[in-house]
Amino acid sequence: MPFSKLVKKSAPPKKVVPPPAAQPKVEKLDASAPPKKGQQPLSLVRGFRDILPSDQPYWKRIAEAHDRVATAYGYERIDTPIVEEQALFVRSVGKTTDIVEKEMFAWETQGSEQVVLRPECTAPIVRAYVQHGMLNMPQPVKLWYLGPMFRYDRPQAGRFRQFMQAGFECLGEGDAIIDAQLIVLSWAILKDLGLDPVVRVNSLGSPEARVNYRNALVAYFRSKRNHLTEEDKHRLLKNPLRLLDSKEEHMQALKAEAPQIVDWLDEESKAHFMRVLEYLDEVGVAYQLDPYLVRGLDYYTKTVFEWYAGSQDQELAQSALGGGGRYDGLVEQLGGRPTPAAGFAFGLDRIVSRLKEMDAGQEPPKKNIDVFIAQLGEMGRKRALALFEEFRKEGIATGEALAKGSLKSQMEIANRRGARFAILMGQKEVLDGTALLRDMDSGTQEIIDAKKAVHEIKKKMGTLAPTA
Ligand code: HAM
């Protein structure tokens, strides 16, 4: 029976569809429609960007490096939602921080919940740790994550409104060796990626030490009030530690004379910090002591650190690749019992920028395919579609251009993709049950049994499994 008749016979019976109810006419918004005359083409929202296929190899490499290091150090992957309650960050990151004061994408849902796009992931991890009873598991609980964060920041080099972070959090252990190992493992990731970073470290001490230091700092900067800008004065009022972060010229001399937190550390924090440094010396991780490193989030206690790597771009060189520290009060602050914890996060967009800078001017490595399956005529095309599946299932790197008709253009694609072999299926080959196998280097051709195409290619590539 001809194929067309078979298809007709097995076709399902026609359903009787009632006529659609009259709908009010609504003009549909079609984002893919070409702009009408006088209309602007649609473009990205400011501070957001596309990650194009040409950049994807960098992202893949970075994700794989994190995955490898996470496995090696016993960290388990966790994913938390992008939307969280606004209160989570107000209570953890801090009401007077830049992030909470001006950088959150916040809105009220239809159900009157105040929510935000997460600006960071430490608070969500702590929320999950408390909410899922991880407090009762053997401690420490070691978690890592990778995903987008959102901050309504001023867009500039290395600063986006949606950016990717990968972070590691170690909850339930307060020993200084954890802080040191977090620095070592973050160093291992950057090294794995071929970067030569330096870490800046400091200690913020206990919350009490921090309050005493804060008071000393306020007294000092008040005495220098007439040298401060309006923005500095606002910071002095709201979050004086952030004055030490300032990269502004006029602040450098003022900072040099300012009281330093090391002189205000409590004995326990001092001893803890000394041990962190000793452990780093033991592993050979070079660090810089930075008395002005305070970090922009309120939850830190004791050790804080940030990673930097050289860049030709001044702005990029001054922006941290990542940072973190200890946050011993946060679990309790978010409703758990007192639990020490520490962690860090990398800004992956900034790491990608550095990697691209290192690769600038170099040809990206070409990934050649083993086989290209070419076809001629409808019969050949059908057979080629199935043959491609056979090769793909065997894990052989295979190319095709099934929608193309001309053999010449298919061969050009095969060459461009560096194919070692091509297999041609035309009408004659399909009828004979054969295929034409071409060695792309020598140009020699031979007729093979189509059923043995995979076997023949494996034989030529030397990847045939030995028979017992
Ligand atoms: P953070 O210093 O706010 O810390 O962010 C970590 C990293 O994310 C920064 O060093 C930077 O590389 C990147 N980053 C921040 N904002 C932007 C932006 N607008 N555009 C591009 N990259 C950006 C935290 O978020 C803490 N949760 C880290 C942590 C984990 N502390 C303890 N555990």
Short mmCIF file of C-alpha atoms and ligand atoms in Angstrom, two decimals:
data_model
loop_
_atom_site.label_atom_id
_atom_site.label_comp_id
_atom_site.label_asym_id
_atom_site.label_seq_id
_atom_site.Cartn_x
_atom_site.Cartn_y
_atom_site.Cartn_z
CA MET A 1 0.00 0.00 0.00
CA PRO A 2 1.44 3.48 -0.84
CA PHE A 3 2.70 5.44 2.13
CA SER A 4 0.20 8.29 1.61
CA LYS A 5 -2.77 5.89 1.97
CA LEU A 6 -1.38 4.46 5.21
CA VAL A 7 -1.18 7.93 6.69
CA LYS A 8 -4.79 8.66 5.74
CA LYS A 9 -6.05 5.44 7.27
CA SER A 10 -4.51 6.04 10.66
CA ALA A 11 -5.48 9.72 10.86
CA PRO A 12 -7.56 10.47 14.01
CA PRO A 13 -11.29 11.22 13.55
CA LYS A 14 -12.10 14.90 13.23
CA LYS A 15 -13.23 16.55 16.45
CA VAL A 16 -16.19 18.88 16.36
CA VAL A 17 -14.91 22.18 17.70
CA PRO A 18 -17.56 24.65 18.88
CA PRO A 19 -17.22 28.13 17.41
CA PRO A 20 -15.22 30.42 19.73
CA ALA A 21 -17.20 32.76 21.96
CA ALA A 22 -17.05 36.37 20.89
CA GLN A 23 -14.00 37.98 22.54
CA PRO A 24 -13.44 41.69 23.08
CA LYS A 25 -10.84 42.91 20.62
CA VAL A 26 -7.54 43.42 22.40
CA GLU A 27 -4.45 44.58 20.57
CA LYS A 28 -1.80 41.96 21.26
CA LEU A 29 1.71 43.06 22.27
CA ASP A 30 4.07 41.21 19.98
CA ALA A 31 7.68 41.90 21.02
CA SER A 32 9.02 40.20 17.89
CA ALA A 33 6.97 42.32 15.50
CA PRO A 34 8.97 44.79 13.40
CA PRO A 35 8.67 48.37 14.66
CA LYS A 36 5.90 50.41 13.12
CA LYS A 37 6.88 53.54 11.26
CA GLY A 38 8.23 56.07 13.74
CA GLN A 39 8.50 53.45 16.55
CA GLN A 40 11.82 52.84 18.34
CA PRO A 41 13.15 49.24 18.04
CA LEU A 42 12.96 47.44 21.38
CA SER A 43 16.23 47.24 23.26
CA LEU A 44 17.70 46.11 26.58
CA VAL A 45 16.74 47.72 29.86
CA ARG A 46 19.63 49.87 31.15
CA GLY A 47 22.12 47.93 33.26
CA PHE A 48 21.00 44.56 31.84
CA ARG A 49 22.71 42.63 29.06
CA ASP A 50 22.65 39.56 26.88
CA ILE A 51 25.33 36.92 27.21
CA LEU A 52 25.92 35.94 23.61
CA PRO A 53 27.06 32.53 22.37
CA SER A 54 30.61 33.84 21.80
CA ASP A 55 30.97 34.48 25.55
CA GLN A 56 29.35 31.24 26.71
CA PRO A 57 32.62 29.24 26.79
CA TYR A 58 33.90 31.59 29.53
CA TRP A 59 30.76 31.07 31.62
CA LYS A 60 30.95 27.33 31.16
CA ARG A 61 34.61 27.27 32.18
CA ILE A 62 33.90 29.32 35.29
CA ALA A 63 30.90 27.20 36.32
CA GLU A 64 32.97 24.04 35.87
CA ALA A 65 35.85 25.41 37.96
CA HIS A 66 33.41 26.19 40.82
CA ASP A 67 31.81 22.78 40.53
CA ARG A 68 35.20 21.01 40.67
CA VAL A 69 36.41 22.99 43.68
CA ALA A 70 33.06 22.60 45.47
CA THR A 71 33.26 18.81 45.11
CA ALA A 72 36.88 18.75 46.25
CA TYR A 73 36.11 20.74 49.43
CA GLY A 74 32.82 18.96 50.21
CA TYR A 75 30.37 21.78 49.43
CA GLU A 76 26.86 20.85 48.23
CA ARG A 77 24.91 22.85 45.66
CA ILE A 78 21.82 24.77 46.76
CA ASP A 79 19.46 26.93 44.69
CA THR A 80 17.19 29.48 46.33
CA PRO A 81 14.56 31.58 44.56
CA ILE A 82 15.31 34.86 42.88
CA VAL A 83 12.38 36.55 44.67
CA GLU A 84 12.53 36.86 48.46
CA GLU A 85 10.79 38.91 51.14
CA GLN A 86 12.18 42.41 51.34
CA ALA A 87 12.48 42.11 55.15
CA LEU A 88 15.08 39.34 54.74
CA PHE A 89 17.64 41.80 53.38
CA VAL A 90 16.62 44.72 55.58
CA ARG A 91 17.27 42.54 58.63
CA SER A 92 20.54 41.04 57.39
CA VAL A 93 22.37 43.27 54.93
CA GLY A 94 21.28 46.30 56.97
CA LYS A 95 18.80 49.19 56.70
CA THR A 96 21.46 51.83 56.16
CA THR A 97 23.57 50.01 53.58
CA ASP A 98 23.65 51.19 49.95
CA ILE A 99 22.15 47.87 48.85
CA VAL A 100 19.03 48.20 51.00
CA GLU A 101 18.74 51.97 50.89
CA LYS A 102 18.88 52.45 47.14
CA GLU A 103 19.71 49.33 45.16
CA MET A 104 16.87 46.85 45.58
CA PHE A 105 14.35 46.02 42.90
CA ALA A 106 11.30 45.93 45.17
CA TRP A 107 7.55 45.73 44.60
CA GLU A 108 4.32 44.66 46.19
CA THR A 109 2.70 41.52 44.82
CA GLN A 110 -1.03 41.12 44.06
CA GLY A 111 -1.16 39.36 47.44
CA SER A 112 0.29 42.44 49.24
CA GLU A 113 3.66 40.79 49.92
CA GLN A 114 6.67 43.13 49.90
CA VAL A 115 9.22 41.30 47.79
CA VAL A 116 12.56 42.00 46.08
CA LEU A 117 14.80 40.49 43.45
CA ARG A 118 17.59 39.13 45.64
CA PRO A 119 20.57 41.50 45.76
CA GLU A 120 22.84 38.81 47.28
CA CYS A 121 22.54 35.22 48.43
CA THR A 122 24.00 34.89 51.93
CA ALA A 123 20.77 35.96 53.66
CA PRO A 124 18.65 33.55 51.50
CA ILE A 125 21.05 30.70 52.35
CA VAL A 126 20.74 31.45 56.05
CA ARG A 127 16.95 31.62 55.67
CA ALA A 128 17.00 28.20 53.96
CA TYR A 129 19.37 26.80 56.62
CA VAL A 130 16.94 27.81 59.38
CA GLN A 131 13.76 26.98 57.47
CA HIS A 132 14.85 23.45 56.49
CA GLY A 133 16.18 22.54 59.92
CA MET A 134 19.77 22.27 58.73
CA LEU A 135 20.72 23.45 62.22
CA ASN A 136 20.04 19.90 63.36
CA MET A 137 22.26 18.24 60.78
CA PRO A 138 25.93 17.42 61.49
CA GLN A 139 27.80 20.75 61.45
CA PRO A 140 29.26 22.49 59.59
CA VAL A 141 26.79 22.54 56.70
CA LYS A 142 28.72 23.48 53.57
CA LEU A 143 26.68 24.95 50.70
CA TRP A 144 27.44 26.62 47.37
CA TYR A 145 25.36 28.40 44.75
CA LEU A 146 25.58 30.08 41.38
CA GLY A 147 22.96 32.41 39.98
CA PRO A 148 21.84 35.94 39.14
CA MET A 149 21.64 38.78 41.67
CA PHE A 150 20.03 42.19 41.13
CA ARG A 151 21.12 45.62 42.33
CA TYR A 152 19.96 48.98 41.06
CA ASP A 153 23.58 50.11 40.85
CA ARG A 154 24.97 52.85 38.59
CA PRO A 155 25.94 50.90 35.45
CA GLN A 156 29.67 51.15 34.65
CA ALA A 157 32.60 48.81 33.89
CA GLY A 158 32.07 45.62 35.93
CA ARG A 159 28.83 46.90 37.45
CA PHE A 160 25.48 45.64 36.19
CA ARG A 161 21.95 45.60 37.48
CA GLN A 162 21.75 41.86 36.89
CA PHE A 163 25.01 40.05 37.59
CA MET A 164 26.04 36.50 38.36
CA GLN A 165 27.52 35.39 41.63
CA ALA A 166 28.90 32.07 42.77
CA GLY A 167 29.27 31.72 46.50
CA PHE A 168 30.26 29.31 49.25
CA GLU A 169 28.79 29.36 52.76
CA CYS A 170 30.00 27.27 55.69
CA LEU A 171 27.44 27.28 58.51
CA GLY A 172 27.78 25.95 62.05
CA GLU A 173 31.52 26.32 62.73
CA GLY A 174 33.37 29.27 64.20
CA ASP A 175 36.97 28.05 64.06
CA ALA A 176 39.46 30.31 62.30
CA ILE A 177 40.55 27.40 60.10
CA ILE A 178 37.21 27.69 58.27
CA ASP A 179 37.89 31.34 57.40
CA ALA A 180 41.35 30.39 56.16
CA GLN A 181 40.06 27.45 54.12
CA LEU A 182 37.39 29.62 52.49
CA ILE A 183 40.16 31.98 51.39
CA VAL A 184 42.24 29.02 50.19
CA LEU A 185 39.36 27.53 48.21
CA SER A 186 38.44 30.86 46.62
CA TRP A 187 42.12 31.25 45.70
CA ALA A 188 42.02 27.72 44.20
CA ILE A 189 39.12 28.72 41.93
CA LEU A 190 40.86 31.84 40.63
CA LYS A 191 44.11 29.92 40.13
CA ASP A 192 42.24 27.17 38.30
CA LEU A 193 40.97 29.86 35.92
CA GLY A 194 44.51 31.09 35.30
CA LEU A 195 44.21 34.33 37.27
CA ASP A 196 46.88 35.67 39.56
CA PRO A 197 44.85 37.32 42.30
CA VAL A 198 45.65 38.93 45.64
CA VAL A 199 43.43 38.81 48.66
CA ARG A 200 43.02 41.74 51.05
CA VAL A 201 42.10 40.77 54.59
CA ASN A 202 40.94 42.52 57.71
CA SER A 203 39.00 41.77 60.88
CA LEU A 204 35.94 43.69 62.05
CA GLY A 205 35.93 42.00 65.46
CA SER A 206 32.93 41.38 67.67
CA PRO A 207 29.78 43.51 67.31
CA GLU A 208 30.78 45.36 70.52
CA ALA A 209 34.28 46.10 69.19
CA ARG A 210 32.69 47.34 66.00
CA VAL A 211 30.38 49.72 67.86
CA ASN A 212 33.32 51.15 69.84
CA TYR A 213 35.32 51.55 66.68
CA ARG A 214 32.38 53.14 64.91
CA ASN A 215 32.14 55.76 67.65
CA ALA A 216 35.85 56.53 67.39
CA LEU A 217 35.52 56.85 63.62
CA VAL A 218 32.53 59.18 63.88
CA ALA A 219 34.41 61.39 66.34
CA TYR A 220 37.41 61.52 64.00
CA PHE A 221 35.47 62.33 60.81
CA ARG A 222 33.30 64.88 62.65
CA SER A 223 36.48 66.76 63.42
CA LYS A 224 37.20 66.77 59.64
CA ARG A 225 33.66 67.74 58.62
CA ASN A 226 34.69 70.66 56.45
CA HIS A 227 36.74 68.31 54.23
CA LEU A 228 33.78 66.02 53.58
CA THR A 229 31.39 66.06 50.61
CA GLU A 230 27.61 65.91 51.08
CA GLU A 231 27.70 62.18 50.25
CA ASP A 232 30.45 61.62 52.85
CA LYS A 233 28.40 63.48 55.46
CA HIS A 234 25.41 61.29 54.68
CA ARG A 235 27.57 58.20 55.14
CA LEU A 236 29.00 59.57 58.39
CA LEU A 237 25.47 59.80 59.67
CA LYS A 238 24.16 56.48 58.33
CA ASN A 239 27.07 54.10 57.91
CA PRO A 240 30.41 55.67 58.91
CA LEU A 241 32.47 52.52 58.24
CA ARG A 242 31.70 52.95 54.54
CA LEU A 243 33.77 56.17 54.54
CA LEU A 244 36.81 53.90 54.64
CA ASP A 245 35.74 52.32 51.33
CA SER A 246 35.99 55.63 49.52
CA LYS A 247 38.25 55.63 46.47
CA GLU A 248 37.92 59.44 46.19
CA GLU A 249 41.13 61.44 46.08
CA HIS A 250 40.19 63.84 48.90
CA MET A 251 39.53 60.92 51.28
CA GLN A 252 42.92 59.25 50.98
CA ALA A 253 44.79 61.64 53.29
CA LEU A 254 41.86 61.65 55.74
CA LYS A 255 41.75 57.86 55.82
CA ALA A 256 45.50 57.62 56.48
CA GLU A 257 45.02 59.52 59.77
CA ALA A 258 41.78 57.75 60.76
CA PRO A 259 41.65 55.28 63.66
CA GLN A 260 42.19 51.69 62.54
CA ILE A 261 39.96 48.84 63.55
CA VAL A 262 42.87 46.56 64.55
CA ASP A 263 43.43 48.85 67.52
CA TRP A 264 39.85 48.30 68.68
CA LEU A 265 39.62 44.55 68.28
CA ASP A 266 38.64 42.50 71.32
CA GLU A 267 41.18 39.88 72.44
CA GLU A 268 39.22 36.92 71.07
CA SER A 269 38.80 38.48 67.62
CA LYS A 270 42.47 39.44 67.56
CA ALA A 271 43.56 35.88 68.38
CA HIS A 272 41.07 34.51 65.82
CA PHE A 273 42.46 36.81 63.13
CA MET A 274 46.07 35.89 63.96
CA ARG A 275 45.19 32.23 63.50
CA VAL A 276 43.56 32.91 60.11
CA LEU A 277 46.78 34.61 58.98
CA GLU A 278 48.95 31.78 60.32
CA TYR A 279 46.90 29.23 58.39
CA LEU A 280 47.22 31.28 55.22
CA ASP A 281 50.99 31.44 55.73
CA GLU A 282 51.00 27.67 56.14
CA VAL A 283 49.33 27.12 52.73
CA GLY A 284 51.34 29.89 51.06
CA VAL A 285 48.44 32.14 50.05
CA ALA A 286 49.83 35.67 49.82
CA TYR A 287 47.59 38.29 51.43
CA GLN A 288 47.58 42.01 52.03
CA LEU A 289 46.42 43.38 55.36
CA ASP A 290 43.94 46.15 54.62
CA PRO A 291 42.81 48.10 57.69
CA TYR A 292 40.25 49.97 55.57
CA LEU A 293 38.45 46.89 54.30
CA VAL A 294 34.99 47.03 55.90
CA ARG A 295 32.71 45.50 53.20
CA GLY A 296 29.33 46.96 52.29
CA LEU A 297 27.03 44.63 54.22
CA ASP A 298 26.25 44.88 57.93
CA TYR A 299 26.29 41.21 58.88
CA TYR A 300 30.05 40.70 59.05
CA THR A 301 31.94 39.90 62.25
CA LYS A 302 35.66 39.09 62.61
CA THR A 303 37.38 38.13 59.31
CA VAL A 304 36.54 39.95 56.07
CA PHE A 305 38.33 39.60 52.72
CA GLU A 306 38.18 40.68 49.09
CA TRP A 307 39.87 39.42 45.94
CA TYR A 308 41.49 41.67 43.33
CA ALA A 309 43.33 40.95 40.08
CA GLY A 310 45.25 43.32 37.83
CA SER A 311 43.51 44.78 34.78
CA GLN A 312 44.36 47.26 32.05
CA ASP A 313 41.06 48.93 32.86
CA GLN A 314 41.57 51.19 35.90
CA GLU A 315 37.96 50.89 36.99
CA LEU A 316 37.99 47.11 36.71
CA ALA A 317 41.31 46.83 38.55
CA GLN A 318 39.75 48.71 41.47
CA SER A 319 36.65 46.56 41.65
CA ALA A 320 36.74 43.37 43.67
CA LEU A 321 36.36 40.01 41.95
CA GLY A 322 34.68 38.75 45.08
CA GLY A 323 34.51 39.06 48.79
CA GLY A 324 33.23 37.58 51.97
CA GLY A 325 33.86 36.97 55.62
CA ARG A 326 32.46 35.68 58.86
CA TYR A 327 28.90 36.44 59.93
CA ASP A 328 28.50 34.84 63.35
CA GLY A 329 25.33 36.75 64.30
CA LEU A 330 23.25 36.26 61.17
CA VAL A 331 21.61 32.88 61.81
CA GLU A 332 20.29 34.12 65.15
CA GLN A 333 19.24 37.44 63.62
CA LEU A 334 17.12 35.55 61.09
CA GLY A 335 15.40 33.39 63.68
CA GLY A 336 17.78 30.47 64.30
CA ARG A 337 19.80 29.69 67.41
CA PRO A 338 23.26 31.31 67.77
CA THR A 339 25.36 29.73 65.03
CA PRO A 340 28.71 30.87 63.66
CA ALA A 341 29.12 30.97 59.88
CA ALA A 342 31.37 32.32 57.13
CA GLY A 343 31.41 32.51 53.35
CA PHE A 344 32.22 34.48 50.23
CA ALA A 345 30.89 35.18 46.74
CA PHE A 346 32.59 35.93 43.43
CA GLY A 347 31.18 38.33 40.85
CA LEU A 348 31.37 36.18 37.74
CA ASP A 349 30.83 39.01 35.23
CA ARG A 350 34.04 40.58 36.49
CA ILE A 351 35.91 37.28 36.25
CA VAL A 352 34.70 36.87 32.65
CA SER A 353 36.00 40.38 31.85
CA ARG A 354 39.44 39.46 33.19
CA LEU A 355 39.55 36.17 31.29
CA LYS A 356 38.54 37.93 28.07
CA GLU A 357 41.22 40.54 28.62
CA MET A 358 43.80 37.75 29.00
CA ASP A 359 42.60 36.07 25.79
CA ALA A 360 42.45 39.31 23.77
CA GLY A 361 44.08 38.93 20.34
CA GLN A 362 44.19 35.14 20.56
CA GLU A 363 42.19 32.93 18.23
CA PRO A 364 39.54 31.03 20.20
CA PRO A 365 40.34 27.30 20.13
CA LYS A 366 38.46 25.60 17.29
CA LYS A 367 36.34 22.55 18.13
CA ASN A 368 36.52 20.28 15.10
CA ILE A 369 33.91 17.68 14.34
CA ASP A 370 34.70 14.09 13.38
CA VAL A 371 32.03 13.47 10.77
CA PHE A 372 29.81 15.58 8.57
CA ILE A 373 26.66 13.99 7.20
CA ALA A 374 25.78 15.40 3.80
CA GLN A 375 22.66 14.61 1.80
CA LEU A 376 21.13 15.06 -1.63
CA GLY A 377 17.46 14.82 -2.50
CA GLU A 378 14.51 14.15 -0.18
CA MET A 379 15.26 10.44 0.28
CA GLY A 380 18.86 11.18 1.19
CA ARG A 381 17.82 13.93 3.59
CA LYS A 382 15.46 11.60 5.49
CA ARG A 383 18.12 8.91 5.82
CA ALA A 384 20.70 11.53 6.88
CA LEU A 385 18.37 12.75 9.64
CA ALA A 386 18.28 9.25 11.13
CA LEU A 387 22.00 8.64 10.54
CA PHE A 388 22.87 11.82 12.45
CA GLU A 389 20.98 10.38 15.46
CA GLU A 390 22.99 7.13 15.23
CA PHE A 391 26.27 9.04 15.35
CA ARG A 392 25.14 11.44 18.06
CA LYS A 393 24.06 8.58 20.34
CA GLU A 394 27.54 7.06 19.98
CA GLY A 395 29.07 10.36 21.21
CA ILE A 396 30.80 11.04 17.89
CA ALA A 397 31.14 14.79 17.15
CA THR A 398 28.92 15.04 14.09
CA GLY A 399 27.79 17.92 11.90
CA GLU A 400 24.99 18.37 9.41
CA ALA A 401 23.23 21.00 7.31
CA LEU A 402 20.00 19.13 6.67
CA ALA A 403 18.12 22.18 5.45
CA LYS A 404 20.66 22.86 2.71
CA GLY A 405 20.13 21.45 -0.78
CA SER A 406 23.43 22.11 -2.52
CA LEU A 407 26.22 19.63 -1.90
CA LYS A 408 28.81 22.36 -2.51
CA SER A 409 27.53 24.52 0.35
CA GLN A 410 27.34 21.45 2.62
CA MET A 411 30.97 20.60 1.87
CA GLU A 412 31.99 24.18 2.63
CA ILE A 413 30.36 23.87 6.05
CA ALA A 414 32.07 20.49 6.60
CA ASN A 415 35.43 22.13 5.85
CA ARG A 416 34.74 25.14 8.03
CA ARG A 417 33.93 22.84 10.93
CA GLY A 418 37.11 20.84 10.38
CA ALA A 419 35.38 17.51 9.71
CA ARG A 420 37.76 14.55 9.28
CA PHE A 421 35.19 12.52 7.35
CA ALA A 422 32.03 13.16 5.39
CA ILE A 423 29.27 10.69 4.69
CA LEU A 424 27.04 11.34 1.71
CA MET A 425 23.52 9.99 1.39
CA GLY A 426 21.85 10.48 -1.99
CA GLN A 427 18.88 8.75 -3.60
CA LYS A 428 21.12 6.08 -5.17
CA GLU A 429 22.82 5.31 -1.85
CA VAL A 430 19.47 5.00 -0.06
CA LEU A 431 18.14 2.61 -2.70
CA ASP A 432 21.37 0.54 -2.60
CA GLY A 433 21.62 0.58 1.22
CA THR A 434 25.06 2.16 0.93
CA ALA A 435 26.74 5.47 1.82
CA LEU A 436 29.67 7.35 0.32
CA LEU A 437 32.46 7.87 2.86
CA ARG A 438 34.94 10.64 2.10
CA ASP A 439 38.26 11.30 3.86
CA MET A 440 38.29 15.10 3.96
CA ASP A 441 42.11 15.38 4.11
CA SER A 442 43.09 13.04 1.28
CA GLY A 443 39.87 13.40 -0.73
CA THR A 444 39.63 9.60 -1.19
CA GLN A 445 36.12 8.13 -1.30
CA GLU A 446 34.73 4.66 -0.78
CA ILE A 447 31.33 3.04 -0.78
CA ILE A 448 30.32 1.49 2.53
CA ASP A 449 27.34 -0.43 3.88
CA ALA A 450 25.03 2.29 5.33
CA LYS A 451 24.15 0.04 8.29
CA LYS A 452 27.83 -0.09 9.23
CA ALA A 453 28.49 3.64 8.89
CA VAL A 454 29.14 4.19 12.61
CA HIS A 455 31.34 1.09 12.77
CA GLU A 456 33.40 2.22 9.73
CA ILE A 457 33.96 5.70 11.13
CA LYS A 458 34.99 4.31 14.51
CA LYS A 459 37.42 1.95 12.78
CA LYS A 460 39.00 4.85 10.90
CA MET A 461 39.21 6.98 14.03
CA GLY A 462 40.73 4.07 15.96
CA THR A 463 37.99 4.20 18.60
CA LEU A 464 36.44 0.79 17.94
CA ALA A 465 35.99 -1.14 21.20
CA PRO A 466 38.23 -4.25 21.15
CA THR A 467 36.25 -7.46 20.65
CA ALA A 468 36.69 -10.15 23.29
P1 HAM B 1 29.43 41.62 47.71
O1 HAM B 1 30.81 42.14 47.98
O2 HAM B 1 28.31 42.58 47.80
O3 HAM B 1 29.21 40.41 48.72
O4 HAM B 1 29.38 40.94 46.29
C1 HAM B 1 30.33 39.93 45.94
C2 HAM B 1 30.85 40.22 44.55
O5 HAM B 1 29.78 40.34 43.62
C3 HAM B 1 31.60 41.54 44.41
O6 HAM B 1 32.94 41.42 44.86
C4 HAM B 1 31.54 41.75 42.92
O7 HAM B 1 32.54 41.01 42.24
C5 HAM B 1 30.17 41.20 42.56
N1 HAM B 1 29.22 42.31 42.39
C6 HAM B 1 28.57 43.01 43.33
N2 HAM B 1 27.77 43.94 42.79
C7 HAM B 1 27.92 43.84 41.44
C8 HAM B 1 27.36 44.51 40.31
N3 HAM B 1 26.46 45.48 40.45
N4 HAM B 1 27.75 44.12 39.06
C9 HAM B 1 28.65 43.12 38.91
N5 HAM B 1 29.21 42.45 39.93
C10 HAM B 1 28.85 42.79 41.18
C11 HAM B 1 28.08 39.66 48.79
O8 HAM B 1 27.20 39.71 47.98
C12 HAM B 1 28.11 38.68 49.94
N6 HAM B 1 26.84 37.94 49.92
C13 HAM B 1 29.30 37.76 49.84
C14 HAM B 1 29.36 36.77 50.96
C15 HAM B 1 29.02 35.48 50.91
N7 HAM B 1 29.71 37.03 52.21
C16 HAM B 1 29.61 35.93 52.93
N8 HAM B 1 29.18 34.98 52.15
#
